[in-house]
């Protein structure tokens, strides 16, 4: 076995500890940001809290991507449950639906059948590269102002699974969390979370997909 084969084999091994630590750090930052919102109760602070939460939501989505590639655990059921519970479900993303969408992207990358290109083409020329700094800044402001909700909904429609049973656990999880927060007078947490989900999360998501290489 040559050095390249050895490196590839090592990269294919699940990185459970690193994934869990990264996940804990992200949720810790989110918890601290929410504490700041509770402590200061100031709209300007809330704005920065939404920026931080959306940024860390994007980080959780990247961890979900690793879980979609079975890089969390060799046990696939355990891998999918942890990926959903700690990364994708809080973002409203369904793992089986995303996995089908994303694996098709890898299989058909750069072709007319690439679902990511299909999504970008639906908003042409927004994703036409190269994108200058001024235009990228304008898109960032647009996203922060929640003016890209339509794009978020389009992407969600791409990752809806065909099997209704795949929707049960995520919906039970989200419903339970929402009910617990409302019952404990923490509805403001939901408001900040969902505003971040359709604003700053998308803003950081757009920056990444505009600067990353195709693949």
One Martini backbone bead per residue (centre of mass of N, CA, C, O) as a GRO file, in nm:
protein
  215
    1UNK     BB    1   0.093   0.038   0.026
    2UNK     BB    2   0.072   0.356  -0.032
    3UNK     BB    3   0.057   0.677   0.080
    4UNK     BB    4  -0.214   0.751  -0.050
    5UNK     BB    5  -0.378   0.510   0.054
    6UNK     BB    6  -0.328   0.569   0.353
    7UNK     BB    7  -0.457   0.851   0.359
    8UNK     BB    8  -0.738   0.770   0.255
    9UNK     BB    9  -0.800   0.568   0.483
   10UNK     BB   10  -0.778   0.775   0.717
   11UNK     BB   11  -1.006   0.972   0.602
   12UNK     BB   12  -1.238   0.735   0.626
   13UNK     BB   13  -1.234   0.769   0.921
   14UNK     BB   14  -1.395   0.820   1.189
   15UNK     BB   15  -1.432   1.141   1.388
   16UNK     BB   16  -1.574   1.141   1.674
   17UNK     BB   17  -1.428   1.329   1.879
   18UNK     BB   18  -1.404   1.579   1.697
   19UNK     BB   19  -1.706   1.612   1.645
   20UNK     BB   20  -1.805   1.641   1.938
   21UNK     BB   21  -1.631   1.884   2.015
   22UNK     BB   22  -1.736   2.076   1.796
   23UNK     BB   23  -2.031   2.061   1.886
   24UNK     BB   24  -1.993   2.169   2.177
   25UNK     BB   25  -1.872   2.440   2.101
   26UNK     BB   26  -2.110   2.547   1.934
   27UNK     BB   27  -2.328   2.520   2.160
   28UNK     BB   28  -2.176   2.700   2.361
   29UNK     BB   29  -2.188   2.960   2.194
   30UNK     BB   30  -2.494   2.971   2.170
   31UNK     BB   31  -2.553   2.981   2.475
   32UNK     BB   32  -2.396   3.245   2.528
   33UNK     BB   33  -2.555   3.424   2.335
   34UNK     BB   34  -2.830   3.383   2.478
   35UNK     BB   35  -2.739   3.496   2.748
   36UNK     BB   36  -2.682   3.781   2.644
   37UNK     BB   37  -2.972   3.839   2.561
   38UNK     BB   38  -3.091   3.803   2.849
   39UNK     BB   39  -2.907   4.009   3.005
   40UNK     BB   40  -2.943   4.276   2.816
   41UNK     BB   41  -3.194   4.340   2.648
   42UNK     BB   42  -3.091   4.422   2.338
   43UNK     BB   43  -3.109   4.487   2.006
   44UNK     BB   44  -2.808   4.501   1.938
   45UNK     BB   45  -2.736   4.237   2.073
   46UNK     BB   46  -2.931   4.063   1.910
   47UNK     BB   47  -2.791   4.103   1.641
   48UNK     BB   48  -2.521   3.964   1.724
   49UNK     BB   49  -2.650   3.700   1.811
   50UNK     BB   50  -2.759   3.624   1.530
   51UNK     BB   51  -2.484   3.611   1.396
   52UNK     BB   52  -2.365   3.388   1.575
   53UNK     BB   53  -2.580   3.171   1.536
   54UNK     BB   54  -2.564   3.152   1.226
   55UNK     BB   55  -2.266   3.070   1.219
   56UNK     BB   56  -2.312   2.806   1.396
   57UNK     BB   57  -2.519   2.678   1.212
   58UNK     BB   58  -2.321   2.639   0.983
   59UNK     BB   59  -2.132   2.454   1.142
   60UNK     BB   60  -2.346   2.233   1.188
   61UNK     BB   61  -2.391   2.174   0.887
   62UNK     BB   62  -2.100   2.069   0.844
   63UNK     BB   63  -2.131   1.835   1.043
   64UNK     BB   64  -2.367   1.708   0.889
   65UNK     BB   65  -2.204   1.646   0.638
   66UNK     BB   66  -2.018   1.441   0.776
   67UNK     BB   67  -2.251   1.253   0.863
   68UNK     BB   68  -2.351   1.193   0.572
   69UNK     BB   69  -2.050   1.047   0.533
   70UNK     BB   70  -1.995   0.870   0.792
   71UNK     BB   71  -1.782   1.046   1.008
   72UNK     BB   72  -1.875   0.966   1.311
   73UNK     BB   73  -1.970   0.651   1.268
   74UNK     BB   74  -1.971   0.309   1.206
   75UNK     BB   75  -2.251   0.337   1.317
   76UNK     BB   76  -2.514   0.432   1.129
   77UNK     BB   77  -2.740   0.485   1.332
   78UNK     BB   78  -2.574   0.658   1.527
   79UNK     BB   79  -2.479   0.861   1.320
   80UNK     BB   80  -2.769   0.966   1.236
   81UNK     BB   81  -2.876   1.052   1.511
   82UNK     BB   82  -2.654   1.257   1.593
   83UNK     BB   83  -2.670   1.432   1.341
   84UNK     BB   84  -2.964   1.512   1.377
   85UNK     BB   85  -2.982   1.608   1.679
   86UNK     BB   86  -2.711   1.816   1.670
   87UNK     BB   87  -2.748   1.942   1.358
   88UNK     BB   88  -3.010   1.915   1.162
   89UNK     BB   89  -3.284   1.938   1.315
   90UNK     BB   90  -3.250   2.235   1.430
   91UNK     BB   91  -3.247   2.332   1.105
   92UNK     BB   92  -3.461   2.156   0.933
   93UNK     BB   93  -3.292   1.899   0.847
   94UNK     BB   94  -3.292   1.615   0.642
   95UNK     BB   95  -3.084   1.355   0.609
   96UNK     BB   96  -3.187   1.169   0.375
   97UNK     BB   97  -3.244   1.405   0.181
   98UNK     BB   98  -2.959   1.526   0.181
   99UNK     BB   99  -2.801   1.277   0.094
  100UNK     BB  100  -2.926   1.247  -0.184
  101UNK     BB  101  -2.854   1.530  -0.287
  102UNK     BB  102  -2.540   1.518  -0.229
  103UNK     BB  103  -2.464   1.254  -0.381
  104UNK     BB  104  -2.560   1.359  -0.656
  105UNK     BB  105  -2.357   1.584  -0.670
  106UNK     BB  106  -2.105   1.401  -0.675
  107UNK     BB  107  -2.194   1.231  -0.926
  108UNK     BB  108  -2.285   1.524  -1.102
  109UNK     BB  109  -2.062   1.720  -1.105
  110UNK     BB  110  -2.105   1.998  -1.326
  111UNK     BB  111  -2.376   1.916  -1.428
  112UNK     BB  112  -2.713   1.922  -1.517
  113UNK     BB  113  -2.765   1.703  -1.266
  114UNK     BB  114  -2.679   1.904  -1.059
  115UNK     BB  115  -2.851   2.020  -0.784
  116UNK     BB  116  -2.682   2.272  -0.712
  117UNK     BB  117  -2.695   2.404  -0.993
  118UNK     BB  118  -3.001   2.414  -1.006
  119UNK     BB  119  -3.033   2.606  -0.769
  120UNK     BB  120  -2.857   2.838  -0.884
  121UNK     BB  121  -3.017   2.874  -1.158
  122UNK     BB  122  -3.282   2.981  -1.015
  123UNK     BB  123  -3.080   3.252  -0.929
  124UNK     BB  124  -3.008   3.382  -1.181
  125UNK     BB  125  -2.703   3.568  -1.128
  126UNK     BB  126  -2.623   3.534  -0.819
  127UNK     BB  127  -2.403   3.275  -0.892
  128UNK     BB  128  -2.219   3.437  -1.069
  129UNK     BB  129  -1.891   3.395  -1.168
  130UNK     BB  130  -1.742   3.632  -1.040
  131UNK     BB  131  -1.759   3.789  -0.708
  132UNK     BB  132  -1.768   4.077  -0.580
  133UNK     BB  133  -1.743   4.247  -0.288
  134UNK     BB  134  -1.988   4.432  -0.319
  135UNK     BB  135  -2.194   4.211  -0.396
  136UNK     BB  136  -2.149   4.036  -0.147
  137UNK     BB  137  -2.236   4.256   0.055
  138UNK     BB  138  -2.524   4.288  -0.055
  139UNK     BB  139  -2.611   3.997  -0.001
  140UNK     BB  140  -2.560   4.000   0.303
  141UNK     BB  141  -2.769   4.217   0.369
  142UNK     BB  142  -3.009   4.073   0.245
  143UNK     BB  143  -2.993   3.822   0.431
  144UNK     BB  144  -3.008   3.968   0.708
  145UNK     BB  145  -3.305   4.090   0.614
  146UNK     BB  146  -3.475   3.835   0.510
  147UNK     BB  147  -3.464   3.834   0.162
  148UNK     BB  148  -3.400   3.490   0.128
  149UNK     BB  149  -3.632   3.288   0.191
  150UNK     BB  150  -3.688   3.158  -0.084
  151UNK     BB  151  -3.416   3.007  -0.100
  152UNK     BB  152  -3.452   2.836   0.149
  153UNK     BB  153  -3.711   2.689   0.050
  154UNK     BB  154  -3.587   2.561  -0.197
  155UNK     BB  155  -3.372   2.390  -0.051
  156UNK     BB  156  -3.569   2.232   0.127
  157UNK     BB  157  -3.718   2.097  -0.117
  158UNK     BB  158  -3.460   1.926  -0.202
  159UNK     BB  159  -3.453   1.760   0.107
  160UNK     BB  160  -3.707   1.607   0.083
  161UNK     BB  161  -3.829   1.318   0.157
  162UNK     BB  162  -4.015   1.048   0.038
  163UNK     BB  163  -4.025   0.928   0.315
  164UNK     BB  164  -4.234   0.980   0.581
  165UNK     BB  165  -4.068   0.835   0.810
  166UNK     BB  166  -3.825   1.050   0.796
  167UNK     BB  167  -4.014   1.278   0.956
  168UNK     BB  168  -4.073   1.195   1.245
  169UNK     BB  169  -3.828   1.257   1.431
  170UNK     BB  170  -3.781   1.556   1.356
  171UNK     BB  171  -4.074   1.650   1.436
  172UNK     BB  172  -4.067   1.557   1.728
  173UNK     BB  173  -3.826   1.720   1.812
  174UNK     BB  174  -3.927   2.007   1.737
  175UNK     BB  175  -4.194   1.996   1.895
  176UNK     BB  176  -4.067   1.951   2.176
  177UNK     BB  177  -3.885   2.201   2.189
  178UNK     BB  178  -4.102   2.414   2.146
  179UNK     BB  179  -4.280   2.336   2.387
  180UNK     BB  180  -4.067   2.370   2.614
  181UNK     BB  181  -4.002   2.669   2.564
  182UNK     BB  182  -4.290   2.783   2.597
  183UNK     BB  183  -4.351   2.660   2.884
  184UNK     BB  184  -4.067   2.828   2.983
  185UNK     BB  185  -4.057   3.119   2.862
  186UNK     BB  186  -3.864   3.070   2.567
  187UNK     BB  187  -3.959   3.205   2.294
  188UNK     BB  188  -3.714   3.394   2.228
  189UNK     BB  189  -3.529   3.167   2.131
  190UNK     BB  190  -3.689   3.097   1.878
  191UNK     BB  191  -3.674   3.369   1.742
  192UNK     BB  192  -3.364   3.387   1.717
  193UNK     BB  193  -3.321   3.118   1.572
  194UNK     BB  194  -3.508   3.168   1.315
  195UNK     BB  195  -3.382   3.427   1.222
  196UNK     BB  196  -3.099   3.308   1.180
  197UNK     BB  197  -3.190   3.079   0.977
  198UNK     BB  198  -3.297   3.322   0.756
  199UNK     BB  199  -3.017   3.491   0.764
  200UNK     BB  200  -2.715   3.442   0.873
  201UNK     BB  201  -2.691   3.156   0.775
  202UNK     BB  202  -2.728   3.230   0.472
  203UNK     BB  203  -2.498   3.432   0.452
  204UNK     BB  204  -2.268   3.224   0.516
  205UNK     BB  205  -2.345   3.017   0.306
  206UNK     BB  206  -2.301   3.195   0.055
  207UNK     BB  207  -2.004   3.255   0.095
  208UNK     BB  208  -1.905   2.965   0.074
  209UNK     BB  209  -2.029   2.887  -0.215
  210UNK     BB  210  -1.860   3.133  -0.355
  211UNK     BB  211  -1.549   3.024  -0.256
  212UNK     BB  212  -1.570   2.741  -0.321
  213UNK     BB  213  -1.494   2.467  -0.467
  214UNK     BB  214  -1.578   2.241  -0.690
  215UNK     BB  215  -1.709   1.908  -0.523
   0.00000   0.00000   0.00000
